[in-house]
PDB file of C-alpha atoms (C1' of nucleotides) in Angstrom:
ATOM      1  CA  MET R   1      -0.034   0.239   0.134  1.00 56.00           C
ATOM      2  CA  GLY R   2       1.736   3.311  -1.326  1.00 53.00           C
ATOM      3  CA  TYR R   3       1.337   6.604   0.304  1.00 55.00           C
ATOM      4  CA  THR R   4      -1.200   7.360  -2.670  1.00 53.00           C
ATOM      5  CA  ASP R   5      -3.775   4.767  -1.514  1.00 69.00           C
ATOM      6  CA  ALA R   6      -6.384   6.625   0.003  1.00 86.00           C
ATOM      7  CA  MET R   7      -7.882   4.435   2.928  1.00 93.00           C
ATOM      8  CA  GLN R   8     -11.563   4.083   2.995  1.00 96.00           C
ATOM      9  CA  TYR R   9     -13.901   2.966   5.828  1.00 97.00           C
ATOM     10  CA  TRP R  10     -16.822   0.405   5.958  1.00 97.00           C
ATOM     11  CA  VAL R  11     -19.318  -1.404   7.669  1.00 97.00           C
ATOM     12  CA  PHE R  12     -19.998  -5.152   7.441  1.00 97.00           C
ATOM     13  CA  LYS R  13     -22.883  -6.431   9.010  1.00 97.00           C
ATOM     14  CA  SER R  14     -23.456  -9.849  10.321  1.00 96.00           C
ATOM     15  CA  GLU R  15     -25.204 -11.534  12.785  1.00 95.00           C
ATOM     16  CA  PRO R  16     -23.594 -12.729  15.691  1.00 94.00           C
ATOM     17  CA  GLY R  17     -25.320 -16.151  15.789  1.00 92.00           C
ATOM     18  CA  ALA R  18     -23.433 -16.563  12.581  1.00 93.00           C
ATOM     19  CA  TYR R  19     -20.314 -14.961  13.026  1.00 95.00           C
ATOM     20  CA  SER R  20     -19.681 -12.349  15.668  1.00 96.00           C
ATOM     21  CA  ILE R  21     -16.991 -10.745  16.567  1.00 97.00           C
ATOM     22  CA  GLU R  22     -15.928 -12.846  19.033  1.00 96.00           C
ATOM     23  CA  ASP R  23     -15.778 -15.335  16.779  1.00 96.00           C
ATOM     24  CA  LEU R  24     -13.259 -12.967  14.728  1.00 97.00           C
ATOM     25  CA  ARG R  25     -11.102 -12.390  17.246  1.00 97.00           C
ATOM     26  CA  ARG R  26     -10.509 -16.343  17.806  1.00 97.00           C
ATOM     27  CA  ASP R  27     -10.068 -17.036  14.509  1.00 97.00           C
ATOM     28  CA  LYS R  28      -7.900 -13.733  13.924  1.00 97.00           C
ATOM     29  CA  ALA R  29      -8.819 -13.509  10.059  1.00 97.00           C
ATOM     30  CA  THR R  30     -11.694 -14.701   8.107  1.00 97.00           C
ATOM     31  CA  PHE R  31     -12.668 -14.592   4.309  1.00 97.00           C
ATOM     32  CA  TRP R  32     -15.995 -12.679   4.496  1.00 96.00           C
ATOM     33  CA  ASP R  33     -18.563 -14.927   2.571  1.00 94.00           C
ATOM     34  CA  GLY R  34     -21.798 -15.557   1.692  1.00 93.00           C
ATOM     35  CA  VAL R  35     -22.947 -12.182   0.476  1.00 94.00           C
ATOM     36  CA  ARG R  36     -24.945 -12.192  -2.255  1.00 93.00           C
ATOM     37  CA  ASN R  37     -26.270  -8.870  -3.079  1.00 93.00           C
ATOM     38  CA  TYR R  38     -24.848  -7.312  -6.332  1.00 92.00           C
ATOM     39  CA  GLN R  39     -24.743  -3.990  -5.174  1.00 92.00           C
ATOM     40  CA  ALA R  40     -22.669  -5.346  -1.857  1.00 94.00           C
ATOM     41  CA  ARG R  41     -20.943  -7.480  -4.316  1.00 94.00           C
ATOM     42  CA  ASN R  42     -19.699  -4.520  -6.380  1.00 93.00           C
ATOM     43  CA  PHE R  43     -18.264  -2.891  -3.224  1.00 95.00           C
ATOM     44  CA  LEU R  44     -16.272  -6.685  -2.382  1.00 95.00           C
ATOM     45  CA  ARG R  45     -14.900  -6.918  -5.640  1.00 94.00           C
ATOM     46  CA  ASP R  46     -14.550  -3.339  -6.848  1.00 93.00           C
ATOM     47  CA  GLY R  47     -14.288  -1.258  -3.509  1.00 94.00           C
ATOM     48  CA  VAL R  48     -12.499  -2.662  -0.932  1.00 96.00           C
ATOM     49  CA  ARG R  49      -8.984  -2.497  -0.719  1.00 95.00           C
ATOM     50  CA  VAL R  50      -6.130  -3.912   1.641  1.00 96.00           C
ATOM     51  CA  GLY R  51      -5.630  -1.474   4.580  1.00 96.00           C
ATOM     52  CA  ASP R  52      -9.530  -0.328   4.549  1.00 97.00           C
ATOM     53  CA  GLN R  53     -11.125  -0.285   8.008  1.00 97.00           C
ATOM     54  CA  ILE R  54     -14.233  -1.642   8.885  1.00 97.00           C
ATOM     55  CA  LEU R  55     -16.851  -1.098  11.417  1.00 97.00           C
ATOM     56  CA  PHE R  56     -18.450  -4.785  12.493  1.00 98.00           C
ATOM     57  CA  TYR R  57     -21.722  -4.729  13.027  1.00 97.00           C
ATOM     58  CA  HIS R  58     -23.980  -6.898  14.766  1.00 97.00           C
ATOM     59  CA  SER R  59     -27.461  -7.174  13.481  1.00 95.00           C
ATOM     60  CA  ASN R  60     -30.684  -8.932  14.677  1.00 93.00           C
ATOM     61  CA  ALA R  61     -28.381  -8.909  18.071  1.00 94.00           C
ATOM     62  CA  ARG R  62     -29.851  -7.496  21.413  1.00 91.00           C
ATOM     63  CA  PRO R  63     -29.111  -4.835  20.792  1.00 93.00           C
ATOM     64  CA  PRO R  64     -28.096  -4.160  17.570  1.00 95.00           C
ATOM     65  CA  GLY R  65     -25.188  -2.173  16.896  1.00 96.00           C
ATOM     66  CA  VAL R  66     -21.171  -2.129  16.205  1.00 97.00           C
ATOM     67  CA  ALA R  67     -19.329  -4.652  18.423  1.00 97.00           C
ATOM     68  CA  GLY R  68     -15.292  -3.559  17.164  1.00 97.00           C
ATOM     69  CA  ILE R  69     -12.975  -2.944  14.194  1.00 98.00           C
ATOM     70  CA  ALA R  70     -11.697  -5.080  11.362  1.00 98.00           C
ATOM     71  CA  GLU R  71      -9.440  -4.471   8.697  1.00 97.00           C
ATOM     72  CA  VAL R  72      -8.902  -5.705   5.217  1.00 97.00           C
ATOM     73  CA  SER R  73      -6.654  -7.998   4.709  1.00 97.00           C
ATOM     74  CA  LYS R  74      -6.989  -9.222   1.225  1.00 96.00           C
ATOM     75  CA  ASP R  75      -8.735  -7.480  -1.851  1.00 95.00           C
ATOM     76  CA  GLY R  76     -11.520  -9.319  -3.156  1.00 94.00           C
ATOM     77  CA  SER R  77     -11.459 -12.662  -4.997  1.00 94.00           C
ATOM     78  CA  PRO R  78     -14.548 -15.212  -5.575  1.00 94.00           C
ATOM     79  CA  ASP R  79     -16.368 -16.639  -2.836  1.00 93.00           C
ATOM     80  CA  PRO R  80     -16.056 -20.221  -3.119  1.00 92.00           C
ATOM     81  CA  THR R  81     -19.259 -21.156  -1.295  1.00 92.00           C
ATOM     82  CA  GLN R  82     -20.817 -19.758  -4.467  1.00 91.00           C
ATOM     83  CA  PHE R  83     -19.432 -23.509  -6.003  1.00 90.00           C
ATOM     84  CA  ASP R  84     -19.953 -25.805  -3.476  1.00 89.00           C
ATOM     85  CA  THR R  85     -23.285 -27.362  -3.932  1.00 85.00           C
ATOM     86  CA  GLN R  86     -23.270 -28.264   0.047  1.00 85.00           C
ATOM     87  CA  ASP R  87     -23.570 -25.025   1.203  1.00 85.00           C
ATOM     88  CA  PRO R  88     -26.268 -22.768   1.752  1.00 85.00           C
ATOM     89  CA  HIS R  89     -24.819 -19.891  -0.633  1.00 88.00           C
ATOM     90  CA  TYR R  90     -24.605 -22.224  -3.428  1.00 88.00           C
ATOM     91  CA  ASP R  91     -25.572 -20.310  -6.499  1.00 88.00           C
ATOM     92  CA  ALA R  92     -25.972 -22.973  -9.954  1.00 84.00           C
ATOM     93  CA  HIS R  93     -26.034 -20.104 -12.283  1.00 84.00           C
ATOM     94  CA  SER R  94     -22.294 -18.796 -11.500  1.00 86.00           C
ATOM     95  CA  LYS R  95     -19.487 -20.135 -13.529  1.00 85.00           C
ATOM     96  CA  LYS R  96     -16.055 -20.532 -12.171  1.00 86.00           C
ATOM     97  CA  ASP R  97     -14.260 -18.913 -14.950  1.00 86.00           C
ATOM     98  CA  LYS R  98     -17.011 -15.985 -14.585  1.00 87.00           C
ATOM     99  CA  PRO R  99     -17.924 -15.969 -10.846  1.00 91.00           C
ATOM    100  CA  ARG R 100     -20.799 -13.870 -10.088  1.00 92.00           C
ATOM    101  CA  TRP R 101     -19.683 -13.792  -6.066  1.00 94.00           C
ATOM    102  CA  TYR R 102     -16.588 -12.397  -4.328  1.00 94.00           C
ATOM    103  CA  GLY R 103     -15.398 -11.678  -0.781  1.00 96.00           C
ATOM    104  CA  VAL R 104     -12.634  -9.893   0.919  1.00 97.00           C
ATOM    105  CA  THR R 105     -10.706 -11.398   3.898  1.00 97.00           C
ATOM    106  CA  ILE R 106     -10.526  -9.438   7.129  1.00 97.00           C
ATOM    107  CA  THR R 107      -8.396  -9.089  10.519  1.00 98.00           C
ATOM    108  CA  PHE R 108      -9.389  -8.594  14.231  1.00 98.00           C
ATOM    109  CA  LYS R 109      -8.273  -5.297  15.196  1.00 98.00           C
ATOM    110  CA  GLU R 110     -10.709  -4.947  18.440  1.00 97.00           C
ATOM    111  CA  ARG R 111     -13.636  -5.760  20.310  1.00 97.00           C
ATOM    112  CA  PHE R 112     -15.198  -2.937  21.902  1.00 97.00           C
ATOM    113  CA  PRO R 113     -16.017  -3.053  25.483  1.00 96.00           C
ATOM    114  CA  GLU R 114     -19.789  -2.716  24.916  1.00 95.00           C
ATOM    115  CA  VAL R 115     -21.689  -2.445  21.855  1.00 96.00           C
ATOM    116  CA  VAL R 116     -22.594   1.049  20.475  1.00 97.00           C
ATOM    117  CA  SER R 117     -26.149   0.170  20.089  1.00 96.00           C
ATOM    118  CA  LEU R 118     -28.085   1.564  16.775  1.00 96.00           C
ATOM    119  CA  ALA R 119     -30.561   3.339  19.197  1.00 95.00           C
ATOM    120  CA  GLN R 120     -27.447   5.231  20.597  1.00 95.00           C
ATOM    121  CA  LEU R 121     -26.122   5.703  17.000  1.00 96.00           C
ATOM    122  CA  ARG R 122     -29.368   7.313  15.918  1.00 95.00           C
ATOM    123  CA  THR R 123     -29.347  10.096  18.811  1.00 94.00           C
ATOM    124  CA  GLU R 124     -25.896  11.066  17.250  1.00 95.00           C
ATOM    125  CA  LYS R 125     -26.502  14.028  15.437  1.00 93.00           C
ATOM    126  CA  LYS R 126     -22.991  14.020  13.694  1.00 94.00           C
ATOM    127  CA  LEU R 127     -23.995  10.545  12.422  1.00 95.00           C
ATOM    128  CA  ARG R 128     -27.252  11.710  10.724  1.00 92.00           C
ATOM    129  CA  ARG R 129     -26.231  11.152   7.201  1.00 92.00           C
ATOM    130  CA  MET R 130     -24.373   8.032   8.053  1.00 95.00           C
ATOM    131  CA  THR R 131     -25.491   5.422   5.579  1.00 94.00           C
ATOM    132  CA  LEU R 132     -26.326   2.524   8.052  1.00 95.00           C
ATOM    133  CA  LEU R 133     -28.837   5.045   9.752  1.00 95.00           C
ATOM    134  CA  GLN R 134     -31.045   5.932   6.582  1.00 91.00           C
ATOM    135  CA  PRO R 135     -34.263   4.454   6.086  1.00 86.00           C
ATOM    136  CA  GLY R 136     -34.367   0.836   4.504  1.00 85.00           C
ATOM    137  CA  GLN R 137     -31.108   0.679   4.305  1.00 87.00           C
ATOM    138  CA  ARG R 138     -30.314  -3.391   4.585  1.00 89.00           C
ATOM    139  CA  LEU R 139     -26.454  -3.800   2.953  1.00 93.00           C
ATOM    140  CA  SER R 140     -24.630  -5.990   4.730  1.00 95.00           C
ATOM    141  CA  VAL R 141     -21.345  -4.139   3.315  1.00 96.00           C
ATOM    142  CA  MET R 142     -21.695   0.088   2.984  1.00 95.00           C
ATOM    143  CA  PRO R 143     -19.040   2.616   2.647  1.00 95.00           C
ATOM    144  CA  ILE R 144     -19.137   5.100   5.718  1.00 96.00           C
ATOM    145  CA  THR R 145     -16.880   8.192   6.058  1.00 95.00           C
ATOM    146  CA  ARG R 146     -13.533   8.699   8.022  1.00 96.00           C
ATOM    147  CA  ASP R 147     -14.994  11.094  10.180  1.00 96.00           C
ATOM    148  CA  GLU R 148     -18.103   8.786  10.834  1.00 96.00           C
ATOM    149  CA  PHE R 149     -15.847   5.564  11.193  1.00 97.00           C
ATOM    150  CA  VAL R 150     -13.285   7.870  14.196  1.00 97.00           C
ATOM    151  CA  TYR R 151     -16.730   9.084  15.992  1.00 97.00           C
ATOM    152  CA  VAL R 152     -18.059   5.587  16.815  1.00 97.00           C
ATOM    153  CA  CYS R 153     -14.645   4.501  17.667  1.00 97.00           C
ATOM    154  CA  THR R 154     -14.607   7.427  20.268  1.00 96.00           C
ATOM    155  CA  LEU R 155     -18.203   6.736  21.168  1.00 96.00           C
ATOM    156  CA  ALA R 156     -17.253   3.036  21.663  1.00 96.00           C
ATOM    157  CA  HIS R 157     -14.682   4.542  24.230  1.00 93.00           C
ATOM    158  CA  THR R 158     -16.714   6.922  26.195  1.00 87.00           C
TER     159      THR R 158
ATOM    160  C1'  DG L   1     -44.202 -12.835  15.602  1.00 74.50           C
ATOM    161  C1'  DC L   2     -44.772  -8.723  12.699  1.00 74.50           C
ATOM    162  C1'  DC L   3     -44.178  -6.459   8.928  1.00 74.50           C
ATOM    163  C1'  DA L   4     -41.958  -2.163   6.306  1.00 74.50           C
ATOM    164  C1'  DA L   5     -38.530  -2.031   2.802  1.00 74.50           C
ATOM    165  C1'  DC L   6     -36.306  -3.864  -0.630  1.00 74.50           C
ATOM    166  C1'  DG L   7     -34.524  -7.558  -4.497  1.00 74.50           C
ATOM    167  C1'  DT L   8     -35.444 -11.113  -7.019  1.00 74.50           C
ATOM    168  C1'  DT L   9     -38.121 -14.133 -10.323  1.00 74.50           C
ATOM    169  C1'  DG L  10     -40.928 -15.073 -14.027  1.00 74.50           C
ATOM    170  C1'  DG L  11     -45.502 -14.611 -16.570  1.00 74.50           C
ATOM    171  C1'  DC L  12     -46.823 -11.979 -20.152  1.00 74.50           C
TER     172       DC L  12
ATOM    173  C1'  DG P   1     -40.169  -4.108 -20.171  1.00 74.50           C
ATOM    174  C1'  DC P   2     -43.560  -3.986 -16.637  1.00 74.50           C
ATOM    175  C1'  DC P   3     -45.389  -5.610 -12.631  1.00 74.50           C
ATOM    176  C1'  DA P   4     -47.495  -9.162  -9.181  1.00 74.50           C
ATOM    177  C1'  DA P   5     -45.845 -12.537  -6.154  1.00 74.50           C
ATOM    178  C1'  DC P   6     -42.258 -13.833  -3.371  1.00 74.50           C
ATOM    179  C1'  DG P   7     -38.738 -14.108  -0.384  1.00 74.50           C
ATOM    180  C1'  DT P   8     -35.239 -11.922   2.531  1.00 74.50           C
ATOM    181  C1'  DT P   9     -33.465  -8.518   5.950  1.00 74.50           C
ATOM    182  C1'  DG P  10     -33.668  -6.667   9.906  1.00 74.50           C
ATOM    183  C1'  DG P  11     -35.663  -3.380  13.465  1.00 74.50           C
ATOM    184  C1'  DC P  12     -38.817  -3.471  16.989  1.00 74.50           C
TER     185       DC P  12
END
DNA sequence: GCCAACGTTGGC
DNA sequence: GCCAACGTTGGC
């Protein structure tokens, strides 16, 4: 990564029952697979780069919210689960020479002392424009600004 | 468990 | 290309 690279910031969502920040702490790194939405796929394939910073969000949790931080450690590559007939994310329409779905590798950085809840995020005026908080926003991978990333980290340590 | 907001599928 | 039906997401 050179000095000219502009670091980017993202929210990755996961249901903690499926894969939590604690799982990532245990594994140290993981391939982020199973994303089956084209807009999120485009981010993973074309936007997310090594060194980018990630807010790790727990969805369908009590409470839902940001549980910690991860960092991208490998650029996008084809998601192997799309070719695995035994995997719930198998996609019969995807071809090996033209993969439809991508994932990146992320590395554990930090588990917050407490989850910064969605409810708290909504009370923060500085986060009003954050993609995560927009009505109907359901993407599992979405971009945020550096300021938003830093601010959520501050909240986690206050 | 409910349901609103989306995305996808498939008939036409 | 339209759009109704259906499936999924995810907060509450």
